[in-house]
Coordinates of C-alpha atoms and ligand atoms in Angstrom, one line a residue:
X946 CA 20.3 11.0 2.0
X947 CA 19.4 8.9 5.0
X948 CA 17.1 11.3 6.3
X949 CA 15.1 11.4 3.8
X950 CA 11.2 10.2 3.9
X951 CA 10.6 6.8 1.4
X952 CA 8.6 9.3 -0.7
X953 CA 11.4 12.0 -1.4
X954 CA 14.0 9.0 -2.0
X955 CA 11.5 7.3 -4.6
X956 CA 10.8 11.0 -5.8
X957 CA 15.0 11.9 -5.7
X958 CA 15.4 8.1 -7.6
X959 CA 13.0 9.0 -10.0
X960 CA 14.2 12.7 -11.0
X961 CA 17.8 11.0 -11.2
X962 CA 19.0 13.4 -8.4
X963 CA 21.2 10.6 -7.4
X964 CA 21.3 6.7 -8.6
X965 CA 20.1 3.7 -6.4
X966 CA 24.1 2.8 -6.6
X967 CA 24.9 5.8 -5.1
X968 CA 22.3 5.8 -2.5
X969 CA 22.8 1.9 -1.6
X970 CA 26.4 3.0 -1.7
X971 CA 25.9 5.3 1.1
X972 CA 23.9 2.9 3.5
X973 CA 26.7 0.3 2.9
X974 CA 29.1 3.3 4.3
X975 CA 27.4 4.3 7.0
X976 CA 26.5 0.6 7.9
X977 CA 31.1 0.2 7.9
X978 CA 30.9 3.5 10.1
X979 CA 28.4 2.8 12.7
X980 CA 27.5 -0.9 13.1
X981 CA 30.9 -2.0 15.0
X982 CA 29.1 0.4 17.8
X983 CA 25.5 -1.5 17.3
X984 CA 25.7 -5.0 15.9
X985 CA 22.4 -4.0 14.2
X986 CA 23.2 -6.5 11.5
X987 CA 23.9 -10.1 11.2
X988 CA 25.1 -10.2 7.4
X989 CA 25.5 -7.0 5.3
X990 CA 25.1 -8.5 1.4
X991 CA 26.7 -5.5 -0.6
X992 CA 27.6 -7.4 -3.6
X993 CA 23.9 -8.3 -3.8
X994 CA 22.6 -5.2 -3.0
X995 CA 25.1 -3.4 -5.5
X996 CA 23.3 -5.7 -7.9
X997 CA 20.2 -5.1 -6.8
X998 CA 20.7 -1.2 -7.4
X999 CA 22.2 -1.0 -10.8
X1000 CA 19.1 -3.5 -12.0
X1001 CA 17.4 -0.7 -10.2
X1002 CA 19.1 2.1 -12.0
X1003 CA 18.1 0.3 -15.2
X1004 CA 14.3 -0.2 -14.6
X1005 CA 14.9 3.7 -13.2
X1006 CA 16.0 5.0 -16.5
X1007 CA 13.5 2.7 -18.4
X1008 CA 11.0 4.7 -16.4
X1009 CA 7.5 3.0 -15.5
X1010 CA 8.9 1.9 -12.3
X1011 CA 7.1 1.6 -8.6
X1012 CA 7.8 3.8 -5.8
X1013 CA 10.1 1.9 -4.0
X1014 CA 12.1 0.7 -7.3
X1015 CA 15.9 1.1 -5.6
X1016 CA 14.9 2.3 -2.0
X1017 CA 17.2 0.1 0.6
X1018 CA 15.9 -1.3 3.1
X1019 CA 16.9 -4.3 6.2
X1020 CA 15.4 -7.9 6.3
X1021 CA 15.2 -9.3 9.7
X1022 CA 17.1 -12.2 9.7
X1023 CA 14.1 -14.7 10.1
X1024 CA 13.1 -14.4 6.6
X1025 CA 14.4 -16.9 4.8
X1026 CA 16.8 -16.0 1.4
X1027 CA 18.0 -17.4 -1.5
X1028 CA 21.6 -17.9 -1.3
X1029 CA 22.2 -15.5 1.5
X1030 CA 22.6 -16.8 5.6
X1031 CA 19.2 -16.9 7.6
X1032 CA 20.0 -17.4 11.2
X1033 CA 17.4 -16.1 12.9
X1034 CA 19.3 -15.0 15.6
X1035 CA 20.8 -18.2 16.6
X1036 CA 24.0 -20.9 16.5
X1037 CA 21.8 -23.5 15.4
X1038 CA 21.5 -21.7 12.0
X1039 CA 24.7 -20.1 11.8
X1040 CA 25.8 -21.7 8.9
X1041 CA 22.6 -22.3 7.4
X1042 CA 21.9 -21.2 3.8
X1043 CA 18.2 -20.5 2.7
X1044 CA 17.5 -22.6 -0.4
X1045 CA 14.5 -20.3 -1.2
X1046 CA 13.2 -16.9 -0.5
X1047 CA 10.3 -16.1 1.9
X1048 CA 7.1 -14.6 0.3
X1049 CA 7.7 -11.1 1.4
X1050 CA 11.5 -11.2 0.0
X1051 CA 10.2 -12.2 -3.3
X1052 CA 7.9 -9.1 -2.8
X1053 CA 10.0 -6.3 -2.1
X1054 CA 12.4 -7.7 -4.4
X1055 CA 10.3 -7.6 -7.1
X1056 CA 8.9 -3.9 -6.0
X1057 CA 12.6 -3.3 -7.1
X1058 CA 14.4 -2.6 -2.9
X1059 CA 17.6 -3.5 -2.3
X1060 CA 18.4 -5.6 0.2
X1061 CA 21.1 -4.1 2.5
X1062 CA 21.5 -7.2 4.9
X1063 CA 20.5 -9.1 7.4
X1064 CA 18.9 -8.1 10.8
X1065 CA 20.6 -9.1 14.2
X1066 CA 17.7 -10.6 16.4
X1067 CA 16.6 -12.2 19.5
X1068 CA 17.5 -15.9 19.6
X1069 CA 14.2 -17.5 17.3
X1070 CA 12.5 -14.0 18.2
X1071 CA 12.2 -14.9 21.9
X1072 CA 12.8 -11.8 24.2
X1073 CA 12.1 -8.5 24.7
X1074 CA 15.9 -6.7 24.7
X1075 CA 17.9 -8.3 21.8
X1076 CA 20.1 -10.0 24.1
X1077 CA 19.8 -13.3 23.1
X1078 CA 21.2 -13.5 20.0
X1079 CA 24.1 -15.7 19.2
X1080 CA 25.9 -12.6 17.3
X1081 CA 25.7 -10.6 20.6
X1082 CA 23.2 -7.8 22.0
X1083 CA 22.3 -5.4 20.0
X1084 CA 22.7 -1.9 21.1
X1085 CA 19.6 1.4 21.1
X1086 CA 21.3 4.3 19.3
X1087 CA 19.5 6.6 21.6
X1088 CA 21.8 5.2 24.3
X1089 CA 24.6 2.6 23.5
X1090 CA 24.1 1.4 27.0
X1091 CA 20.6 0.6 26.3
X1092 CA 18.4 -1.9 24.6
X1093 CA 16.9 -1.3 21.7
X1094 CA 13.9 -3.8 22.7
X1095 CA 13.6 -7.3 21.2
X1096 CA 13.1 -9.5 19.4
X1097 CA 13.5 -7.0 15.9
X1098 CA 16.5 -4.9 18.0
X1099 CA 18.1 -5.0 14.7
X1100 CA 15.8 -3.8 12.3
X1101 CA 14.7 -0.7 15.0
X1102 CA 18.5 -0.2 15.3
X1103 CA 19.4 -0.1 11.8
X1104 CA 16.3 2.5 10.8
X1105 CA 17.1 4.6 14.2
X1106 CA 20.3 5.4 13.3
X1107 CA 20.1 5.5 9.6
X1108 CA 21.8 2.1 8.5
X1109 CA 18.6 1.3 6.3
X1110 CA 15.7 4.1 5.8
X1111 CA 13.2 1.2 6.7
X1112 CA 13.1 -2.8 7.8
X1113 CA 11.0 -5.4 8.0
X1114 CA 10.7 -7.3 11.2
X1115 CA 8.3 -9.7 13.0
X1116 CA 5.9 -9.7 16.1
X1117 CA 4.9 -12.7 17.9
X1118 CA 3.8 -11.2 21.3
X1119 CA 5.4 -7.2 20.7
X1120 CA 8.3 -7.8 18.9
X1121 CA 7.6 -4.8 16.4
X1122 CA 5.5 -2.8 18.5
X1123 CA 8.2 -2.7 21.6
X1124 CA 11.4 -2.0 20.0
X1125 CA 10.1 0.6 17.4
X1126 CA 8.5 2.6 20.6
X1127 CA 12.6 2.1 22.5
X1128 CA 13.9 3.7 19.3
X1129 CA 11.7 6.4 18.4
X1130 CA 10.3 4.6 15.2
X1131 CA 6.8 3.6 13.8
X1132 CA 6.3 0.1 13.9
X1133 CA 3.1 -2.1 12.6
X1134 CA 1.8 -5.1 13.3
X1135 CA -0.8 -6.2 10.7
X1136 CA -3.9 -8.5 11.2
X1137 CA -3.1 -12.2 11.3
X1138 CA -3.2 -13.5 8.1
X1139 CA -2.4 -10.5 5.9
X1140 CA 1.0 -10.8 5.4
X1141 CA 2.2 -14.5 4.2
X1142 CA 4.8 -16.2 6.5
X1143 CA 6.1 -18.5 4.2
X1144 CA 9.9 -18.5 4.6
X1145 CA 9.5 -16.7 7.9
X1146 CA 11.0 -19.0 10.3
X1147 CA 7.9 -20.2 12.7
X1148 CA 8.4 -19.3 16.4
X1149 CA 4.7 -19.4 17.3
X1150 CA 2.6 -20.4 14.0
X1151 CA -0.8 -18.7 15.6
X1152 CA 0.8 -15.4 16.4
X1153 CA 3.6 -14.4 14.3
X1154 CA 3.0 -11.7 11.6
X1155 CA 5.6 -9.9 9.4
X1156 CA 5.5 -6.1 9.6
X1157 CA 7.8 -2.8 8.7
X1158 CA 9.5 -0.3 10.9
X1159 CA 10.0 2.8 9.6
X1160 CA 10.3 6.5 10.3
X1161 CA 6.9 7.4 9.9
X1162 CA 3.5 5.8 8.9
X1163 CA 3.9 7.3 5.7
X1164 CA 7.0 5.1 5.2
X1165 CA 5.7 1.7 6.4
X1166 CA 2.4 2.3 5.0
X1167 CA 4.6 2.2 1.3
X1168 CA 6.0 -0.8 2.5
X1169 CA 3.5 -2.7 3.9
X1170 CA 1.4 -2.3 0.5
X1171 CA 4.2 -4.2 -0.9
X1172 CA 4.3 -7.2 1.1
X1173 CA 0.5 -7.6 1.9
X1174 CA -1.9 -10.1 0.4
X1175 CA -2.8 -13.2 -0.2
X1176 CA -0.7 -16.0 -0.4
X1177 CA -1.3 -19.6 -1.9
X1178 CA 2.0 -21.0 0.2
X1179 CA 0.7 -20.2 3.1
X1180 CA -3.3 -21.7 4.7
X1181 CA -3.6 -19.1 7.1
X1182 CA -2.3 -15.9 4.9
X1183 CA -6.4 -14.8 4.3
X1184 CA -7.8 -14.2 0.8
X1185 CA -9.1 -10.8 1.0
X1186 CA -7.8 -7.7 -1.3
X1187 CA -5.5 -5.6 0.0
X1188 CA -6.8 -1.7 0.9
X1189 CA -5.0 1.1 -0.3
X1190 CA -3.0 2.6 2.6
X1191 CA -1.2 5.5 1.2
X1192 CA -4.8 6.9 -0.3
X1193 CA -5.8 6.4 3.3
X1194 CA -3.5 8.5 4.8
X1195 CA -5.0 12.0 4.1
X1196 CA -8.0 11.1 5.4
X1197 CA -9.2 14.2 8.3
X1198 CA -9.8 12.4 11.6
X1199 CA -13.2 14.5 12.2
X1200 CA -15.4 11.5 14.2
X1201 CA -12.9 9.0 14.5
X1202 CA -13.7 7.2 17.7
X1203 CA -10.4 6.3 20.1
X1204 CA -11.3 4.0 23.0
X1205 CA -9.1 4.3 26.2
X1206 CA -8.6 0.6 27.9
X1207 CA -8.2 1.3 31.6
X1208 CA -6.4 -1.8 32.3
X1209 CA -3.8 -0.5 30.3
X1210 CA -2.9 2.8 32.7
X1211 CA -3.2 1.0 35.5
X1212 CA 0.0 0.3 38.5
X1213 CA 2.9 -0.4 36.8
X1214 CA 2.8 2.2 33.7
X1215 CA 6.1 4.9 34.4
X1216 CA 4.2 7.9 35.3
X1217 CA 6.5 10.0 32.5
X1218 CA 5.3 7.7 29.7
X1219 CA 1.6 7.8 31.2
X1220 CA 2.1 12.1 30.5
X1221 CA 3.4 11.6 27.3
X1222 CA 0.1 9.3 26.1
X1223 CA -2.4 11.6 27.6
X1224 CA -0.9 14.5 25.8
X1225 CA -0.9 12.6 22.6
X1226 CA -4.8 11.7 23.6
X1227 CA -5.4 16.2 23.6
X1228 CA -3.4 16.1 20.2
X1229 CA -5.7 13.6 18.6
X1230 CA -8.9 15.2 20.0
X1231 CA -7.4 18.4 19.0
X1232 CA -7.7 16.5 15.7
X1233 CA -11.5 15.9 15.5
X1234 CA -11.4 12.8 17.5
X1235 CA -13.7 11.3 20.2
X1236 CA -12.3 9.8 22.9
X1237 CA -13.8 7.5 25.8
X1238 CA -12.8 4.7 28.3
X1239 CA -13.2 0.8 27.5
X1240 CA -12.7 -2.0 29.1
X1241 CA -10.3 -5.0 28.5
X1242 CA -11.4 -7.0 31.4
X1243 CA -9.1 -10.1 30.5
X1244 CA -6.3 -8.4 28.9
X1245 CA -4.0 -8.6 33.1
X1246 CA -4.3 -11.9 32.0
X1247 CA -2.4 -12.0 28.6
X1248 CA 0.9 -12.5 29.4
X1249 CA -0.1 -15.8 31.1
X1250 CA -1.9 -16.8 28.6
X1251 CA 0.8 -16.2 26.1
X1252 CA 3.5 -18.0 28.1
X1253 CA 1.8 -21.2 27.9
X1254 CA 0.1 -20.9 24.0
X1255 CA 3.5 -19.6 22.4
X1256 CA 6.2 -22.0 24.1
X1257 CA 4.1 -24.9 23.3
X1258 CA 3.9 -24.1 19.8
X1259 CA 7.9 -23.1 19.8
X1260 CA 8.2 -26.8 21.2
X1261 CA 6.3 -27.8 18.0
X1262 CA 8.0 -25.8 15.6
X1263 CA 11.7 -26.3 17.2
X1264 CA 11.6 -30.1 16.8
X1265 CA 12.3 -29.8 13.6
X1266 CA 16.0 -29.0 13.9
X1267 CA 17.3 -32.3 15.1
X1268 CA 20.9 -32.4 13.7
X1269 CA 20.2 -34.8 11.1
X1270 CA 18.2 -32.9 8.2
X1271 CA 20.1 -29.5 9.0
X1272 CA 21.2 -26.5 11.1
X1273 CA 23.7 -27.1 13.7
X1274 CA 25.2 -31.1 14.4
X1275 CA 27.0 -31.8 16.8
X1276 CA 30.5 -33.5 16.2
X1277 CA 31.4 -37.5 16.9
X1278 CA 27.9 -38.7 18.8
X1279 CA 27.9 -42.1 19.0
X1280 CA 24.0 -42.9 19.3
X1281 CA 21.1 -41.0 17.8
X1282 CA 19.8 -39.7 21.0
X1283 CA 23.3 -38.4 21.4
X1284 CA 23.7 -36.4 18.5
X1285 CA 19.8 -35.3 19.2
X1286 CA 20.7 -34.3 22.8
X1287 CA 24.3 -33.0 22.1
X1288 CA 23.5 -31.2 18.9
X1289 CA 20.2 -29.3 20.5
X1290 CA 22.3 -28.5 23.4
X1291 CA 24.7 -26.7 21.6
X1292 CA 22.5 -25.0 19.1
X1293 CA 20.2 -23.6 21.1
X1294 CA 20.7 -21.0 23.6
X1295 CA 19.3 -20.7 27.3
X1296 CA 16.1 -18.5 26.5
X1297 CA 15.0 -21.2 23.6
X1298 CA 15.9 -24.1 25.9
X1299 CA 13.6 -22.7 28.2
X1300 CA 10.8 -22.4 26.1
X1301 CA 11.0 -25.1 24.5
X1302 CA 11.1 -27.2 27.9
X1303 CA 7.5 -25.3 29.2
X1304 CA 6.2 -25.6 25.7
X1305 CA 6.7 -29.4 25.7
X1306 CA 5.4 -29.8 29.8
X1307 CA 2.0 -27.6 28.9
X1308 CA 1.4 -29.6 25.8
X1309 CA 2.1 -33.4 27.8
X1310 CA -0.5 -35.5 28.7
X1311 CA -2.1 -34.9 32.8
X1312 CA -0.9 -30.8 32.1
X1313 CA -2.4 -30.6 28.7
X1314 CA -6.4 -29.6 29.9
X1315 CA -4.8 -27.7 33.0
X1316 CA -2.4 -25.8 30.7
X1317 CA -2.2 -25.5 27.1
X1318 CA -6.6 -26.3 26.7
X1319 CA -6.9 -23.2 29.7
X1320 CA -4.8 -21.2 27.9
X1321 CA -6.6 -21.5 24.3
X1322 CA -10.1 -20.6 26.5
X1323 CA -8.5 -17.7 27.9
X1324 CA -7.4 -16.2 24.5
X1325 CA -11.0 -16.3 23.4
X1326 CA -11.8 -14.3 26.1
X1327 CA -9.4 -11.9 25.1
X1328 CA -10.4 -12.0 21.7
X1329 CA -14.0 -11.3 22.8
X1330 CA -12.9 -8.4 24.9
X1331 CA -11.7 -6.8 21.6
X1332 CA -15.2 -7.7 19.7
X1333 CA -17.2 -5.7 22.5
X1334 CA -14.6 -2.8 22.4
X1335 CA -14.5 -2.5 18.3
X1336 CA -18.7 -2.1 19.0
X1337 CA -17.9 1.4 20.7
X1338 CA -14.9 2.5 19.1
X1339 CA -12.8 2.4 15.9
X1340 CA -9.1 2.3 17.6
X1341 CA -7.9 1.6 20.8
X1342 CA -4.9 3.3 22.5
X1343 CA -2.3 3.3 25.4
X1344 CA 1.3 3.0 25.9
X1345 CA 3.4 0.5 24.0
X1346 CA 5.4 -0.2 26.9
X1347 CA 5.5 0.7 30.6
X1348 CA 9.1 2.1 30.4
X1349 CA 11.6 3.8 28.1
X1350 CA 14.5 1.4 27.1
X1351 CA 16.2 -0.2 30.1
X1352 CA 19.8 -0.7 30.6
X1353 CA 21.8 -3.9 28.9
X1354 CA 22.4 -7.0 31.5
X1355 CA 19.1 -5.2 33.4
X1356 CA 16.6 -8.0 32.8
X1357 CA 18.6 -10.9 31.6
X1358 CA 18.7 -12.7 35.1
X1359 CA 15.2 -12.5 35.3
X1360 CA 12.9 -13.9 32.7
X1361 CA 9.7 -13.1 34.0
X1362 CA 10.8 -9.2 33.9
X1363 CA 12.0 -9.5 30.3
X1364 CA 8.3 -11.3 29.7
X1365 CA 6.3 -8.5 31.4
X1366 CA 8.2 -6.2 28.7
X1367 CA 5.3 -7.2 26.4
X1368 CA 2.1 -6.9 28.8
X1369 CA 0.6 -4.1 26.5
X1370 CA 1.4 -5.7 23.2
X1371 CA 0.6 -9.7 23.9
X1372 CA -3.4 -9.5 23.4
X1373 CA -3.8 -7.9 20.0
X1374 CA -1.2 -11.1 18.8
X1375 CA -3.6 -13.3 20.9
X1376 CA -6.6 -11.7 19.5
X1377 CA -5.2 -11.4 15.7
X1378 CA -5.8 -8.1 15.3
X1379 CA -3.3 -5.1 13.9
X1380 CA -1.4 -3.0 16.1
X1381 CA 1.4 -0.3 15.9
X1382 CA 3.8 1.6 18.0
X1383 CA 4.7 5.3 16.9
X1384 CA 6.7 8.4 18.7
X1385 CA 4.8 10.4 21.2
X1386 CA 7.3 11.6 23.2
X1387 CA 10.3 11.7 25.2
X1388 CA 11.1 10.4 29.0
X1389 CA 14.6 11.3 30.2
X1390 CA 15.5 12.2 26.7
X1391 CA 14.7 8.3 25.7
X1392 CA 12.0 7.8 23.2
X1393 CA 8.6 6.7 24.4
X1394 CA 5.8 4.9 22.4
X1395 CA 2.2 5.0 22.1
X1396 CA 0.0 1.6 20.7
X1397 CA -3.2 1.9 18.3
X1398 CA -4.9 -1.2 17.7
X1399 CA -7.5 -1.5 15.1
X1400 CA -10.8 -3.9 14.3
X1401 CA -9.7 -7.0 12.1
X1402 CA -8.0 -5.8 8.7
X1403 CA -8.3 -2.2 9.4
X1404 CA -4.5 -1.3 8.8
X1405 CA -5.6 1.5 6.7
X1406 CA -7.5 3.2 9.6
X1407 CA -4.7 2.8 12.2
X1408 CA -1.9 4.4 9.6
X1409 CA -4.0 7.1 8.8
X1410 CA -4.8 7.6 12.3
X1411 CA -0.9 7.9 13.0
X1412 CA -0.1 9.8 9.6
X1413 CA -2.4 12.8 11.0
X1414 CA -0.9 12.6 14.5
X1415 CA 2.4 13.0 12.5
X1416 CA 2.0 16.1 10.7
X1417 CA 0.6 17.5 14.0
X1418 CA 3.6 16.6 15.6
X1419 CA 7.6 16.4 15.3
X1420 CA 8.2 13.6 17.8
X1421 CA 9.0 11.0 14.9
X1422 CA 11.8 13.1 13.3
X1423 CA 14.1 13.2 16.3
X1424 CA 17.4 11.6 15.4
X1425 CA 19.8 10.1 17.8
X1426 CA 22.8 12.2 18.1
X1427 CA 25.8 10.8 16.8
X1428 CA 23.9 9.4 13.9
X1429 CA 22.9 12.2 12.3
Ligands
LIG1259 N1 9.0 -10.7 23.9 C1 8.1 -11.7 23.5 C2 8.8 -13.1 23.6 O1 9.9 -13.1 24.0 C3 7.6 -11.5 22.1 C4 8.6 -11.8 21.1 C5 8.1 -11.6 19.7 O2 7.1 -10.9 19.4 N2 8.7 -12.3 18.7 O3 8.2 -14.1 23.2

């Protein structure tokens, strides 16, 4: 059952072949079997989710239900929910208890899924490798010695190896895009502003956006229909309808223009990835597809840019948990500042520490205009690189990442390595636009990724674009062995 598509579950569901209990059932089994190995999750809530299924079975045998009416599925563990522990990846929240449920919970509860559990995670989403979480690393079922990228290492874990047939997760500067292209998965990133991120726990308020990973772009083109739109709770979710994604997907590819960015297969790119992204370019020409070289002339500069715009808004955002109102306190401080300093020091692990300490230097006053105002004129830039592109073409593609996934303890001494995970990914979160990661390949039998990114709100483009690459190719259907 687990290898099944999101469309022959809802199909299977539907017929009555087998029940949303059973099915959950089986996830919740494999999830006892395999997740000791891969710490994919942080929570598993199978009271709920048994719950979840028989009120499933019920609208199932009522009939008149939506497609994913009793499909499982994985919430990263930065979505806030009701009742249930949200940690986002970290000791400060360990014990803490949503009192409401984010937007897109509300969503795919009410499109009838069954929540499965919670997501292990990078610390607050920072990093590139899963490592630092508070619940421990997570591990790439391709290679248990390996990372499964970061910050959604969970979600990408948990659909790799068949724990949850799909997951939501989050991208701030790659963090969908990098570990769905580590495991072998298709991974989106949708325009700022079409998903709401109410009750997703800000890292970076001006880049996050919520997104799927899932086995194909069939599957998280069902599920992103179900959490996009508009919403009220959220001033910078955009008021715009939603396009149809799944009609999108048949779509022949006949003219489709695909620009080339030369910065991004430039020094630095593995030269087995770079083979697998040029044969997927002869695939999609092979497909009706036009396909030239642009320019990103600013995009070398995104990662700086990023490290000074997204730790000064995590110093913003992380203020907030100060001991007093709650998350983690600190026991028997003496003074305020005490229980401030103590209860911070404790909750928050080296990565965020670090952030949060350049986040709150670039933002004082004498480094502001030097730092933090630089860095905001340099996005622009990169945003305008994308306008003159999107003139010429309709997507632009390269790899996701330079390398397949690297070994655990590889990076963690070195944070600028970790940060240069995310050079191909950072500018479309800069520039606002969608992106997504899907399977082109393999490098020493480790999955490799390639990246479309798409004009403002053209989600529907890109999935179609990787829908047709997927029935033209078999790369997404690998499975890890051992977790077949
Ligand atoms: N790896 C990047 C970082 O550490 C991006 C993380 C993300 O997208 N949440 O900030």
């Amino acid at each position: 059952m687990h290898k099944l598509s999101l469309k022959q579950l809802s199909d299977s569901l539907k017929a009555r072949q087998f029940s949303s209990r059973e099915l959950t059932q089986h996830f919740l089994d494999r999830i006892g079997r395999h997740d000791p190995a891969l710490n994919a999750y942080v929570t598993v809530t199978a009271e709920r989710a048994l719950r979840q299924a028989d009120a499933a079975d019920a609208r199932l045998a009522a009939g008149g239900t939506g497609v994913l009416t009793g499909i499982p599925l994985a919430q990263k563990d930065i979505f806030c929910t009701l009742g249930v522990k949200t940690s986002c990846g970290s000791r400060m929240l360990d014990r803490f208890v949503a009192p409401y449920d984010a937007t897109i919970v509300e969503k795919l509860d009410g499109a009838g899924m069954v929540m499965l559990g919670k997501a292990n995670m990078d610390e607050f989403a920072m990093g590139s490798s899963n490592e630092t979480s508070w619940y421990g690393p997570v591990k790439n079922p391709w290679d248990l010695e390996r990372v499964p990228g970061g910050s959604s290492g969970g979600s990408v874990a948990a659909v790799a190896a068949g724990l949850a047939p799909v997951a939501t997760a989050t991208d701030t500067g790659g963090s969908i895009r990098q570990p769905a292209a580590l495991t072998n998965l298709t991974g989106i990133k949708p325009t700022y502003g079409r998903v709401s991120r109410y009750g997703m726990i800000a890292f970076a308020s001006s880049l996050d956006q919520a997104g799927v990973v899932a086995h194909s772009a069939e599957d998280a083109a069902l599920v992103l229909q179900a959490m996009a739109g508009f919403d009220p709770r959220d001033s910078t979710s955009v008021e715009r309808p939603v396009d149809d994604y799944t009609a999108a997907l048949g779509a022949p590819l006949r003219g489709l223009r695909i620009g080339l960015p030369k910065e991004y297969f430039a020094e630095g790119l593995d030269a087995g990835v770079r083979g697998c992204i040029e044969a997927a370019v002869k695939v999609f020409e092979s497909l009706g597809a036009t396909v030239k070289e642009v320019s990103l002339p600013n995009a070398p500069l995104s990662v700086p840019t990023y490290y000074v715009v997204a730790p000064a808004e995590a110093s913003s955002n992380l203020a907030r948990f100060d001991g007093v109102r709650y998350g983690h306190r600190t026991e028997g401080a003496k003074t305020l500042q005490e229980l401030y300093e103590r209860s911070r020091g404790e909750g928050f692990g080296a990565e965020v520490q670090r952030r949060i300490m350049v986040g709150t230097y670039v933002l004082s006053h004498g480094y502001y205009d030097a730092y933090y105002l630089k860095a905001q004129k340099v996005r622009r830039l990169i945003y305008d690189d994308f306008r003159r592109a999107f003139a010429e073409v309709d997507l632009v593609l390269g790899p996701t990442a330079q390398n397949v996934a690297f070994k655990l303890g590889d990076k963690t001494d070195d944070p600028v390595a970790m940060y240069l995970n995310d050079i191909y990914t950072i500018a479309a979160n800069l520039a606002g636009i969608p992106a997504m990661s899907l399977p082109c390949g393999f490098h020493q039998d480790l999955p490799v990724g390639m990246q479309l990114m798409g004009n403002f709100f053209d989600e529907a483009r890109m999935l179609n674009a990787a829908h047709q690459y997927q029935q033209a190719t078999d790369f997404h259907k690998r499975w890890p062995k051992g977790f077949a």
